[in-house]
mmCIF file of C-alpha atoms and ligand atoms in Angstrom:
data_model
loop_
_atom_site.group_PDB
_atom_site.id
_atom_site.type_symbol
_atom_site.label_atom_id
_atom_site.label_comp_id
_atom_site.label_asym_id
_atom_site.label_seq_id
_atom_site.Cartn_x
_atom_site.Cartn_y
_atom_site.Cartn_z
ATOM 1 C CA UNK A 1 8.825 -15.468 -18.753
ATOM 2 C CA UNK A 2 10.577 -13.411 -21.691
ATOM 3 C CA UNK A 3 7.874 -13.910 -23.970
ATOM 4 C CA UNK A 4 5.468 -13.050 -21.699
ATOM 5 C CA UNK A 5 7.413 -10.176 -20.996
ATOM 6 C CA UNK A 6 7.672 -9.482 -24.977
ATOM 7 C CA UNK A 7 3.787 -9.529 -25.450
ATOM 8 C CA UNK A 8 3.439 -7.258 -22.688
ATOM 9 C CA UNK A 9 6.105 -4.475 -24.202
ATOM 10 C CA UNK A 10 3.689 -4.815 -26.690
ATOM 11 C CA UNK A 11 0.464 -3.968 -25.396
ATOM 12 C CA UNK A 12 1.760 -1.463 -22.903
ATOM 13 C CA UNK A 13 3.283 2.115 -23.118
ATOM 14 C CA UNK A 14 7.381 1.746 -23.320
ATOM 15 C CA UNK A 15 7.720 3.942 -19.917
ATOM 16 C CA UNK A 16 5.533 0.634 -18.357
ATOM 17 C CA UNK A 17 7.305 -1.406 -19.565
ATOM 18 C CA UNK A 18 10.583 -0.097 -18.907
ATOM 19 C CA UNK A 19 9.948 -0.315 -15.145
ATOM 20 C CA UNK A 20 8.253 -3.644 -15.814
ATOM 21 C CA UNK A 21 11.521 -5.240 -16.915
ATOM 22 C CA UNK A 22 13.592 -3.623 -13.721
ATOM 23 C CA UNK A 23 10.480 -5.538 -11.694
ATOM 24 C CA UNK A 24 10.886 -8.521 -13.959
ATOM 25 C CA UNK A 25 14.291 -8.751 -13.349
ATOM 26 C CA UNK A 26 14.421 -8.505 -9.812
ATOM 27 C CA UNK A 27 11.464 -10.481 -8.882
ATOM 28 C CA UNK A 28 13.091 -13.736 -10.527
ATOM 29 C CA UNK A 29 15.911 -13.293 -8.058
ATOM 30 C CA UNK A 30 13.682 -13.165 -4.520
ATOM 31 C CA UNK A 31 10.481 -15.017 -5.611
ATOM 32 C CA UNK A 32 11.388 -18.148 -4.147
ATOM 33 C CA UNK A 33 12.716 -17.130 -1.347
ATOM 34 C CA UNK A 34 9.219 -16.337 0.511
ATOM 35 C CA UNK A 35 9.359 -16.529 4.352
ATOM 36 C CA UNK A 36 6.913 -18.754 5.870
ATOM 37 C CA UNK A 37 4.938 -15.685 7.798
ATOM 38 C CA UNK A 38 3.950 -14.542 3.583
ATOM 39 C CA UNK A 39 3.000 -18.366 2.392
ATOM 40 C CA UNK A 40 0.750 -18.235 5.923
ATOM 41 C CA UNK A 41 -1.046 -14.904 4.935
ATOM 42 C CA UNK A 42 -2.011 -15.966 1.537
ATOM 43 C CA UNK A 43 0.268 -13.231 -0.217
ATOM 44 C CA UNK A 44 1.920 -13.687 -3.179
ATOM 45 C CA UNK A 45 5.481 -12.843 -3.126
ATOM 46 C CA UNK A 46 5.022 -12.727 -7.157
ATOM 47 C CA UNK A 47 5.436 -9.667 -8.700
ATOM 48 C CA UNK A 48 4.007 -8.891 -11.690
ATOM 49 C CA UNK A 49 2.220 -6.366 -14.438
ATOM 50 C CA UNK A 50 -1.005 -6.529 -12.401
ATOM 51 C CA UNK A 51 -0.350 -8.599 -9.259
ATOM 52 C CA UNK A 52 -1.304 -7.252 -5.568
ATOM 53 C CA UNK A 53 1.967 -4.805 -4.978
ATOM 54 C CA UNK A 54 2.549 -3.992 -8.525
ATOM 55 C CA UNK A 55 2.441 0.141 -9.184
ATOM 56 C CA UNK A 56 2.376 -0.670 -12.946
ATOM 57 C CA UNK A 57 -1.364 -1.016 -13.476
ATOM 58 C CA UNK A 58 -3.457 1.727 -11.713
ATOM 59 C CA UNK A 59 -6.951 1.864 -11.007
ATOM 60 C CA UNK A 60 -7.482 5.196 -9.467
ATOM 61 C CA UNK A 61 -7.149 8.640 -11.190
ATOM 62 C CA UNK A 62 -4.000 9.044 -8.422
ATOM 63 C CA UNK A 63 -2.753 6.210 -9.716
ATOM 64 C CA UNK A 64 -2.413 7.274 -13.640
ATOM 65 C CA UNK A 65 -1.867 10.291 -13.081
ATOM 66 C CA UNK A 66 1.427 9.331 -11.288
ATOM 67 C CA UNK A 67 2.292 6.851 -14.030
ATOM 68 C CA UNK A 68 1.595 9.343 -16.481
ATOM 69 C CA UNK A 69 4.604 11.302 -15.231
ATOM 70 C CA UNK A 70 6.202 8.727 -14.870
ATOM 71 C CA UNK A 71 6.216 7.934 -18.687
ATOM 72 C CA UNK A 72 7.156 11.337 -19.276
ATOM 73 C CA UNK A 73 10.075 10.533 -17.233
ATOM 74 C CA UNK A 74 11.259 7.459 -18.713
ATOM 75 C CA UNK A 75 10.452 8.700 -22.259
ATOM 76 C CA UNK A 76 13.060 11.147 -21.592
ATOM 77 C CA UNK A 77 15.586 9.529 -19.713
ATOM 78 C CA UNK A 78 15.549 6.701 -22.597
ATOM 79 C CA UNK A 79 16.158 9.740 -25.002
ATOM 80 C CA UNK A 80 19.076 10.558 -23.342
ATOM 81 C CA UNK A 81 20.599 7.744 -22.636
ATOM 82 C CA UNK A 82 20.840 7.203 -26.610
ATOM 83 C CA UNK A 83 21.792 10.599 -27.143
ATOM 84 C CA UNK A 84 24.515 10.339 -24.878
ATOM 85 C CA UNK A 85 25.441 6.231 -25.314
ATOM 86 C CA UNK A 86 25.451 6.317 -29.797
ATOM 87 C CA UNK A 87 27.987 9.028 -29.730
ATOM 88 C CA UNK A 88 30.224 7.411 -26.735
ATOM 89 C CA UNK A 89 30.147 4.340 -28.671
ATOM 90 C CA UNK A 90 30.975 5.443 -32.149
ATOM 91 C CA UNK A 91 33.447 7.840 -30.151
ATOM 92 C CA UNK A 92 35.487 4.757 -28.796
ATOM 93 C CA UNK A 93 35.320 3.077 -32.118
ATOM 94 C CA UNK A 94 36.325 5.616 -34.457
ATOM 95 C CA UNK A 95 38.827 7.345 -32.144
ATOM 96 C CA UNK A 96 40.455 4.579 -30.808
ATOM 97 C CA UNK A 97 44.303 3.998 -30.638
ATOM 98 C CA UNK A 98 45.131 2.515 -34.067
ATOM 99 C CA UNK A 99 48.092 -0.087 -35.190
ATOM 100 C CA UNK A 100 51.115 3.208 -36.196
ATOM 101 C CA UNK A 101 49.082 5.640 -34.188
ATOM 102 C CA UNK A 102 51.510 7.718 -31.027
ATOM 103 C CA UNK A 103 48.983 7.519 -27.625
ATOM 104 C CA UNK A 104 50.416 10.321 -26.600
ATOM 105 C CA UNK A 105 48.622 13.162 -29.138
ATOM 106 C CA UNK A 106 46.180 14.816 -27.107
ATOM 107 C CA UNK A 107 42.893 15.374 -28.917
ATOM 108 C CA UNK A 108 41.929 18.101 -30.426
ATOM 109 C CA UNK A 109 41.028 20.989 -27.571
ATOM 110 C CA UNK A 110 37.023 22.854 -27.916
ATOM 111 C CA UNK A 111 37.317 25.914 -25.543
ATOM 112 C CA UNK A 112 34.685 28.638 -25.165
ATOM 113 C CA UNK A 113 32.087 27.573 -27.911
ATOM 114 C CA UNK A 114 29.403 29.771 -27.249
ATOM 115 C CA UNK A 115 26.943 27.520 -29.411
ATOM 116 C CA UNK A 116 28.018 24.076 -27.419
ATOM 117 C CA UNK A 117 27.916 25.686 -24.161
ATOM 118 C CA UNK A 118 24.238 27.383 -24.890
ATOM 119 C CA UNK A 119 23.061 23.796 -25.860
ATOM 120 C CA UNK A 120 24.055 21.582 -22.878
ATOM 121 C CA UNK A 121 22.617 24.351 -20.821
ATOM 122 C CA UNK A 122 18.950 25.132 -22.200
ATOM 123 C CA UNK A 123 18.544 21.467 -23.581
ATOM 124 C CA UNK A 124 18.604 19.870 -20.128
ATOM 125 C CA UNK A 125 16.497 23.233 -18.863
ATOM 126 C CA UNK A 126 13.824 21.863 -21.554
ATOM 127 C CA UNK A 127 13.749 18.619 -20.628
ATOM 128 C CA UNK A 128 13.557 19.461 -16.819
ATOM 129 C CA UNK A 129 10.461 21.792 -17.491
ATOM 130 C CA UNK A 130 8.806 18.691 -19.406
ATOM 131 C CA UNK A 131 8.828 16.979 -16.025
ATOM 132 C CA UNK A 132 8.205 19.231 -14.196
ATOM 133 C CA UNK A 133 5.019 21.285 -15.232
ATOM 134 C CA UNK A 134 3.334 17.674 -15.863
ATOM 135 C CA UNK A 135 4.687 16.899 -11.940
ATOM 136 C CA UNK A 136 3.402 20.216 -10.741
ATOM 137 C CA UNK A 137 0.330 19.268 -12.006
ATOM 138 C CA UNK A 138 -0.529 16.139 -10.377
ATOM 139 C CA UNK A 139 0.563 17.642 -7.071
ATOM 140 C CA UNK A 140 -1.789 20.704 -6.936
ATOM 141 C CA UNK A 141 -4.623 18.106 -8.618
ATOM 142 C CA UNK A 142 -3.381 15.879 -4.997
ATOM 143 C CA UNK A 143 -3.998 18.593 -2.971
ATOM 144 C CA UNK A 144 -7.394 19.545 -4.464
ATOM 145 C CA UNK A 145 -10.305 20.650 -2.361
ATOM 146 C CA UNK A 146 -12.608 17.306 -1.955
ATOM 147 C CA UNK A 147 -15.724 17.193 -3.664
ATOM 148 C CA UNK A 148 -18.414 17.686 -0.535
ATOM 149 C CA UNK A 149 -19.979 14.112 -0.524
ATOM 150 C CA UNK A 150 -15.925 12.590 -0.246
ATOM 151 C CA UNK A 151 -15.763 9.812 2.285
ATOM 152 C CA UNK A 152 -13.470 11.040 5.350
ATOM 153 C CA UNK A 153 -11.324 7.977 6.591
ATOM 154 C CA UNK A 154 -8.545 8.496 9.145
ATOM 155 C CA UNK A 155 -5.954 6.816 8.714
ATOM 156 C CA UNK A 156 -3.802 5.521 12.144
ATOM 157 C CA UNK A 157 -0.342 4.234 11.787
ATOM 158 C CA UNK A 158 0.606 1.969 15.199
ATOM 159 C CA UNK A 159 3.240 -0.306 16.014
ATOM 160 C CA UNK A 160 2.511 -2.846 13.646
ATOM 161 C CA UNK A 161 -1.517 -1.970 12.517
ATOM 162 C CA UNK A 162 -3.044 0.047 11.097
ATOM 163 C CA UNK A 163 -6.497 1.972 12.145
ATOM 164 C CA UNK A 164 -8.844 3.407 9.961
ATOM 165 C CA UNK A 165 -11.683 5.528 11.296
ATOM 166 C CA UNK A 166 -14.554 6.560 9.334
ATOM 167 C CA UNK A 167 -15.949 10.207 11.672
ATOM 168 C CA UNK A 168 -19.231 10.399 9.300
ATOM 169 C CA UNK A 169 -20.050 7.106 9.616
ATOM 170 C CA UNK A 170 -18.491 6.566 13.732
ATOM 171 C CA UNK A 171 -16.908 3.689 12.656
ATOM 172 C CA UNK A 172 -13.485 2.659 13.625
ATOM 173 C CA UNK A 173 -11.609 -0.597 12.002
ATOM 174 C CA UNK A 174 -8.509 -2.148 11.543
ATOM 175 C CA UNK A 175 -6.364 -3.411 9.257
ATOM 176 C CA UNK A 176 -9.361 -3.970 6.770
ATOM 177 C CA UNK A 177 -10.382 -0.816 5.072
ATOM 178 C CA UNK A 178 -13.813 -0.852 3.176
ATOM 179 C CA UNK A 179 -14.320 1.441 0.541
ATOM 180 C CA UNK A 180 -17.201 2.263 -1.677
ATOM 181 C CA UNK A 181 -16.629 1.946 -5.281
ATOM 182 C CA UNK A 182 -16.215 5.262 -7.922
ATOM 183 C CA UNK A 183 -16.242 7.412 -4.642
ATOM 184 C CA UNK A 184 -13.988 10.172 -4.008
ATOM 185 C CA UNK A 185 -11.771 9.319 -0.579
ATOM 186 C CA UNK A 186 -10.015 11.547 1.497
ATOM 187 C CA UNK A 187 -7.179 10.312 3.591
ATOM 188 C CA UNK A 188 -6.721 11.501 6.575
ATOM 189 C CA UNK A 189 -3.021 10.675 7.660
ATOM 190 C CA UNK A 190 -1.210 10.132 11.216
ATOM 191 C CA UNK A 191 0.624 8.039 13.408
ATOM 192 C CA UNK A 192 -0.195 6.791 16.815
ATOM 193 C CA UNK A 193 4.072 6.522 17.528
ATOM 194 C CA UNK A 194 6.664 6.324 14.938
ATOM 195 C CA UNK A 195 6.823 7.490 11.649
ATOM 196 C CA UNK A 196 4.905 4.783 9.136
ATOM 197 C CA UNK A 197 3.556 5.354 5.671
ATOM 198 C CA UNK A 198 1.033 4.274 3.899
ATOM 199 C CA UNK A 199 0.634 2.397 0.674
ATOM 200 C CA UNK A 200 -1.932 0.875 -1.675
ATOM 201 C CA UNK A 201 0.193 0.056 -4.486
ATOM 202 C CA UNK A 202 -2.622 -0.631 -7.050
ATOM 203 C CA UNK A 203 -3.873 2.584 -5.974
ATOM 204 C CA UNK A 204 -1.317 4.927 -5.684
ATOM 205 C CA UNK A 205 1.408 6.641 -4.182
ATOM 206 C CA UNK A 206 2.724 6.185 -1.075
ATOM 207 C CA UNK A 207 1.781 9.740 2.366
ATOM 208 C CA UNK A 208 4.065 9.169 5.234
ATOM 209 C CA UNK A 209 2.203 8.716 8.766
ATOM 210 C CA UNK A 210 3.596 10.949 11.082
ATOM 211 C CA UNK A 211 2.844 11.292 15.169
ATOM 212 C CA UNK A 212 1.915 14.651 15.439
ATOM 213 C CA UNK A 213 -0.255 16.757 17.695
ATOM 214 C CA UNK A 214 -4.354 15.126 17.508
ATOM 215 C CA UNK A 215 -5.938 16.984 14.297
ATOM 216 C CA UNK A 216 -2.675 17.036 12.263
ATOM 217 C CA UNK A 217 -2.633 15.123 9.039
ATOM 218 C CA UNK A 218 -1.322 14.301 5.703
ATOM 219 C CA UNK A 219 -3.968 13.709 3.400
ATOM 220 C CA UNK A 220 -4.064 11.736 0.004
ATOM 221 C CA UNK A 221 -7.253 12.143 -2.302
ATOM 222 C CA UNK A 222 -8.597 9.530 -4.942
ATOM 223 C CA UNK A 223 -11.364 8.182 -6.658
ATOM 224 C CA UNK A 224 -11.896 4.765 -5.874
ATOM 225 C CA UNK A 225 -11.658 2.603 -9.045
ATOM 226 C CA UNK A 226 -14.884 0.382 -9.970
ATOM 227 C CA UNK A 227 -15.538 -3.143 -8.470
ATOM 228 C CA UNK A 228 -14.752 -5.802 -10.983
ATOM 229 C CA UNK A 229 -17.975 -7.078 -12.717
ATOM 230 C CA UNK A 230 -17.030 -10.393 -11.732
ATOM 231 C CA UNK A 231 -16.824 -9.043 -7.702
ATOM 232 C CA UNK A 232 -20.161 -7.249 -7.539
ATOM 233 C CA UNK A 233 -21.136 -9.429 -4.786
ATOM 234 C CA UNK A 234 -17.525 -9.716 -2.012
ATOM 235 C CA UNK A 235 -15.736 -6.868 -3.850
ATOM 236 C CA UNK A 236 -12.484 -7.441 -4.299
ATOM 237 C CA UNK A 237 -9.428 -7.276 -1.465
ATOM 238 C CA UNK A 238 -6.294 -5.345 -2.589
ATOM 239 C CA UNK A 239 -3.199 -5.624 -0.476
ATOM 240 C CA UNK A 240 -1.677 -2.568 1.424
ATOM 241 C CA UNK A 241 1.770 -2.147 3.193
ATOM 242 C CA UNK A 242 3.503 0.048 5.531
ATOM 243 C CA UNK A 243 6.914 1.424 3.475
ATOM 244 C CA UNK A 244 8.574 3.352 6.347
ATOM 245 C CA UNK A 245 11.260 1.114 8.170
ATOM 246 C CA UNK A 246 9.124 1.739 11.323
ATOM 247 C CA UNK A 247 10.576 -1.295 13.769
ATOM 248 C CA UNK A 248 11.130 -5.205 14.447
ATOM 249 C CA UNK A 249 7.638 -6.040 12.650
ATOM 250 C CA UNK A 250 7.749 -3.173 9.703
ATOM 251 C CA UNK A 251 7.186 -5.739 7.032
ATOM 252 C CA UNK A 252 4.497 -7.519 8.660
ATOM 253 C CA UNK A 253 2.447 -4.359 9.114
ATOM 254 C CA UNK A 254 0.259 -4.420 6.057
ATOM 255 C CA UNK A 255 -3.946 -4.121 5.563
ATOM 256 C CA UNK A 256 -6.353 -5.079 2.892
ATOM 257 C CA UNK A 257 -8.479 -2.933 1.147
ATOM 258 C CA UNK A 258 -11.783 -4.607 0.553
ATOM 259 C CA UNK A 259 -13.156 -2.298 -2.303
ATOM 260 C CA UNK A 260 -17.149 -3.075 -2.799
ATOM 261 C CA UNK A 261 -19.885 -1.113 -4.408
ATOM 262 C CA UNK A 262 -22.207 1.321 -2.506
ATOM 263 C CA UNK A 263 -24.943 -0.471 -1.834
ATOM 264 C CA UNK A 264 -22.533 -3.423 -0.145
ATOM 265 C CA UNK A 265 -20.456 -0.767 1.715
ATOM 266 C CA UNK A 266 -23.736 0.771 2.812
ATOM 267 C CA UNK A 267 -24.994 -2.405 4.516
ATOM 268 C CA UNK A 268 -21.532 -2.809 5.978
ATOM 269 C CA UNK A 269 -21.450 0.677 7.797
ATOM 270 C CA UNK A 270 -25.306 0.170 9.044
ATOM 271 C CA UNK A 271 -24.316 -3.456 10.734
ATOM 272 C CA UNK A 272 -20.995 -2.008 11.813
ATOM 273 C CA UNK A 273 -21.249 -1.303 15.304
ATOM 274 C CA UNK A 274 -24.249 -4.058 15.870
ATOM 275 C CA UNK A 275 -23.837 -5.522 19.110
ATOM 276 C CA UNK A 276 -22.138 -8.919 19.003
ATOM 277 C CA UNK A 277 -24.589 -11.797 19.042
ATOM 278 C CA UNK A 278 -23.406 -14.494 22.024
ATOM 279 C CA UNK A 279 -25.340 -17.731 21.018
ATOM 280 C CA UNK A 280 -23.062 -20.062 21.564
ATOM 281 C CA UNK A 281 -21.904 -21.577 25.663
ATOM 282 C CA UNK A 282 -17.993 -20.989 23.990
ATOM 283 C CA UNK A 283 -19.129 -17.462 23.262
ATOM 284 C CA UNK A 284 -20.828 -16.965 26.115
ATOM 285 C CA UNK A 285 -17.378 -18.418 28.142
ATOM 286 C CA UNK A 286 -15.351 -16.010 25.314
ATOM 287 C CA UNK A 287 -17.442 -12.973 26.341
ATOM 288 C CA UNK A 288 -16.110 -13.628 30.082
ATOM 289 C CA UNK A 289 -12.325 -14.528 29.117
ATOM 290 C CA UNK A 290 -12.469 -10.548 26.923
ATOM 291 C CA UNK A 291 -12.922 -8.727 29.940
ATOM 292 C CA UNK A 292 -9.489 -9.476 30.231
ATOM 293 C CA UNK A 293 -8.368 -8.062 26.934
ATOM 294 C CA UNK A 294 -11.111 -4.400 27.268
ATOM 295 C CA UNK A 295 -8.206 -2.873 28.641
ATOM 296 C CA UNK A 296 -6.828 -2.497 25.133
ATOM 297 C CA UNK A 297 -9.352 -3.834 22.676
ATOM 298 C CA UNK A 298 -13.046 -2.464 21.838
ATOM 299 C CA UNK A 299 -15.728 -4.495 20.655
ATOM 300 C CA UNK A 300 -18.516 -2.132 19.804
ATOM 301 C CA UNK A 301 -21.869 -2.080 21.743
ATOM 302 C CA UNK A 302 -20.448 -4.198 24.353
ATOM 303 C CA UNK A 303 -19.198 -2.801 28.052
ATOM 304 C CA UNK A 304 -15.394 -2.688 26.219
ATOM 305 C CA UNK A 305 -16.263 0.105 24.516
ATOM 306 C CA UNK A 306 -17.256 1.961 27.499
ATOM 307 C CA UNK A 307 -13.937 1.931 28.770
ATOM 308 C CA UNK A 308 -12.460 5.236 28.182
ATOM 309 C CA UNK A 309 -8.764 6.239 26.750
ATOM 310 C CA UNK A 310 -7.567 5.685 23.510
ATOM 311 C CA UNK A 311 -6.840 1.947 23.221
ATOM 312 C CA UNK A 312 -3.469 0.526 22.329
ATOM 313 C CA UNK A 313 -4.966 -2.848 20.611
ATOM 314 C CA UNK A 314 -6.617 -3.097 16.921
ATOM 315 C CA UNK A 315 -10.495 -2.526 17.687
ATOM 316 C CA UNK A 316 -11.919 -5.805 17.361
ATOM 317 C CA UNK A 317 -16.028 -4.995 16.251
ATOM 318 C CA UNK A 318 -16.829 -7.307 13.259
ATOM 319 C CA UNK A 319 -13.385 -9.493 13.618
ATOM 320 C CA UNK A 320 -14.874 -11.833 12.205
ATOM 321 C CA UNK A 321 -15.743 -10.710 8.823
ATOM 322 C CA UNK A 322 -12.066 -9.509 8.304
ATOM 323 C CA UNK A 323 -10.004 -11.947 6.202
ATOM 324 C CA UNK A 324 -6.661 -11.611 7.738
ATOM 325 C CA UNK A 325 -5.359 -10.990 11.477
ATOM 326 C CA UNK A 326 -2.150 -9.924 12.931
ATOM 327 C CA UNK A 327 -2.197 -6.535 10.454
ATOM 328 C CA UNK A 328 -2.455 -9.338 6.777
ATOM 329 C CA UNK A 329 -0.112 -11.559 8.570
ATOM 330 C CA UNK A 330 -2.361 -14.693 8.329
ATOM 331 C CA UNK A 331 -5.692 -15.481 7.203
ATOM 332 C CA UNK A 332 -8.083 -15.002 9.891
ATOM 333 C CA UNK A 333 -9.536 -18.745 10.708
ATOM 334 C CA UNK A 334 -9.874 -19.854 13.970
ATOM 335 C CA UNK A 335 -6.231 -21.670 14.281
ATOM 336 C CA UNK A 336 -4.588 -18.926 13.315
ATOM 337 C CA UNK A 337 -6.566 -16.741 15.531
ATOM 338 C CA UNK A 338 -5.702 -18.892 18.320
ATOM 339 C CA UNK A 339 -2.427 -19.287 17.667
ATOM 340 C CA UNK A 340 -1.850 -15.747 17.872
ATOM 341 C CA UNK A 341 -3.675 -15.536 21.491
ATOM 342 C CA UNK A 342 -1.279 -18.188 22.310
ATOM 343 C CA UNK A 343 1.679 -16.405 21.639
ATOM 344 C CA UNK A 344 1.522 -13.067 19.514
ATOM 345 C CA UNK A 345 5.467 -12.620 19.589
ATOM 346 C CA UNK A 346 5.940 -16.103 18.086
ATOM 347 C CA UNK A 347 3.931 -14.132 14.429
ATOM 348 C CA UNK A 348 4.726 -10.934 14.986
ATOM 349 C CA UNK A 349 8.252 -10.323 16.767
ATOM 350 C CA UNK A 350 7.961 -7.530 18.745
ATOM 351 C CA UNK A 351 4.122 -7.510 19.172
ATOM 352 C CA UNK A 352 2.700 -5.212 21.741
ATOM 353 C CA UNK A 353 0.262 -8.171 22.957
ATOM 354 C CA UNK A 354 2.027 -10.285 26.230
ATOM 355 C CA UNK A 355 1.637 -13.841 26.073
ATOM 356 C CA UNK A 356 -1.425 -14.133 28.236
ATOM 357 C CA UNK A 357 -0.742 -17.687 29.048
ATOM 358 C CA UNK A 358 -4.301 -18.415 28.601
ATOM 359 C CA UNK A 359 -5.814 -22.024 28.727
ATOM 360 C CA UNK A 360 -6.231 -23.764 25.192
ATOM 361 C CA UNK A 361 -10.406 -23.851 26.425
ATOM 362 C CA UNK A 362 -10.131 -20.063 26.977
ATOM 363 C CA UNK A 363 -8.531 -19.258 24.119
ATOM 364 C CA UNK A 364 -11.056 -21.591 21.733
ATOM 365 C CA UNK A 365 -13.686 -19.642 23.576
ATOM 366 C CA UNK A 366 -12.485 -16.282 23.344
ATOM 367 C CA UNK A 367 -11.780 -16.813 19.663
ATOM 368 C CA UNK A 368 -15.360 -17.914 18.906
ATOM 369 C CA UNK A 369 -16.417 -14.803 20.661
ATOM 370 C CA UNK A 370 -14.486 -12.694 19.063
ATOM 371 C CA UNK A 371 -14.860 -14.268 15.451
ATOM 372 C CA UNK A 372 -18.446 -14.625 15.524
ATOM 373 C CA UNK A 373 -19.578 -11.637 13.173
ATOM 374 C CA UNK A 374 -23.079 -9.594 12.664
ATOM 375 C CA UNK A 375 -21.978 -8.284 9.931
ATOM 376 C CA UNK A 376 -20.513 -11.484 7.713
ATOM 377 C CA UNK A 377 -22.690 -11.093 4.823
ATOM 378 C CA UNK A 378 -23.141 -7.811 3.558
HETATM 379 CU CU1 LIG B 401 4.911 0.989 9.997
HETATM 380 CU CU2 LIG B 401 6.738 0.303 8.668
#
């Protein structure tokens, strides 16, 4: 792990690195110690130079531009540490109490030098204003008017999901947020309840989500990095994460971010709200057994989404093609799915969703409802 470590000091600016040793150095002590619910889900509890919840290696403009100032930052602190540490420890050698020597001489006594005093007070000054005109910088370039063809996305924070609502495209999702490739994004940022916050680490810094009156928000802006060649055709998911202690199920709050290029993310928003097709006699059984659950989920173009009020559940259009359930908790396949029905609490501790004490046929038919997708292949 060292030498990996080594080649990496190598190829990367010191201030990365510098964090990347702190990261090193704690991840050795927790990585085995992975609950189950994170083996389940398919996340890596590794952490790494370019793994899923490393900050180290950013892809958006957000993204470097924070770890820009961040360098900055370290440079500076590592200047001062040996400015401070080289003369402390040649202090403690040279001065120390020799063999002969009385311990009770006071040293030598500096009061009221006017060039000494002038020093420690505009040196730090200096240093400060290096941080803090780069810092000033990235926050008025954060709070930039949007260019006008931005994608809008509001972003929800509940109690333990996350909703993300696209208002030019009428589209509203959970816990799997598609975005276009090379595409400017505005954030849109609020919470349904408590305070949350939201968090793509390969993307940037973390907004809070707070509950505030409807059409309050705090916004983040980036441009969306490019697909991977090799993901042209998928895109790529990145892993997000609430980081606001927000209750029981905090850490199992998290999303993906399912980054594809236009012409994928266009097909997905046209299918979006597509009616769900009911082949199948489970489906058609699963169809009956989710008028039970309209009274808090929506399933677009079906009679659930005529039901008026804000919902409390995750809106369910297009389950299917999402790759995880229970906010990234587990992969979405159909015994996890029905697991969850089963007993929500039992994955999520403190789950809004009773235990319905369905039948193990109703919940394999509700769960081939709701997984079937028209939108699978985009
Ligand atoms: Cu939401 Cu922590």
């Amino acid at each position: 792990m060292f030498r990996s470590y080594l080649r990496q000091l190598a190829a990367r600016p010191v201030a990365s690195s510098y964090t990347s040793l702190l990261v090193l150095l704690s991840s050795s002590a927790f990585a085995d110690a992975a609950p189950k619910h994170f083996e389940d889900s398919g996340y890596s509890m590794n952490i790494g130079f370019d793994t899923p919840m490393s900050t180290i290696a950013g892809l958006t403009d957000w993204a470097k531009e924070i770890n820009h100032v961040y360098g900055i930052t370290a440079w500076i602190t590592a200047a001062i540490f040996f400015v401070v540490a080289i003369p402390v420890i040649v202090a403690i050698y040279k001065f120390r109490v020799k063999p002969g020597d009385s311990d009770d001489i006071p040293p030598k006594q500096v009061h009221g030098n006017v060039l000494l005093e002038l020093t420690w007070t505009i040196g730090p000054v200096i240093l400060l204003l290096f941080i803090a005109v780069p810092t000033w910088q990235v926050i008025f370039r954060q709070y930039r008017e949007p260019a006008k063809d931005a994608l809008i996305v509001e972003v929800v924070g509940h109690q333990w999901w996350w909703e993300f609502r696209y208002p030019s495209l009428g589209i509203t999702t959970a816990n799997e947020l598609y975005l276009p490739e090379n595409k400017e994004v505005l954030f849109q940022i609020s919470s349904a309840d408590v305070i949350h916050s939201f968090w793509i680490p390969q993307f940037g810094g973390k907004v809070d989500a707070l509950p505030r009156p409807k059409g309050e928000f705090n916004t983040m802006i980036m441009v969306t990095p490019p697909v991977p060649d090799a993901n042209k055709v998928g895109g790529l998911l990145y892993q997000g994460q609430c980081v606001e202690l927000c209750g029981l199920s905090h850490a199992l709050m998290r999303f993906n971010v399912s980054l594809r290029t236009q012409d994928e993310f266009d097909r997905w928003a046209k299918a979006y709200n597509n009616a769900p097709v009911v082949a199948t006699e489970a489906q058609r059984k699963g169809e009956q057994v989710f008028n039970q659950c309209m009274g808090c989920h929506t399933i677009s173009g079906t009679v659930s989404a005529t039901v008026p009020g804000d919902k409390i559940g995750p809106n369910l259009t297009n389950f299917g093609s999402r790759s995880y359930l229970g906010a990234g908790t587990r992969r979405n396949t159909s015994e996890n799915l029905a697991e969850w029905i089963d007993n929500p609490e039992a994955i999520k501790p403190g789950s809004l969703m009773p235990k319905l004490g369905l039948s193990k046929e109703d919940i394999a038919a509700v769960s081939a409802y709701i997984r079937q997708s028209t939108a699978k292949s985009f």
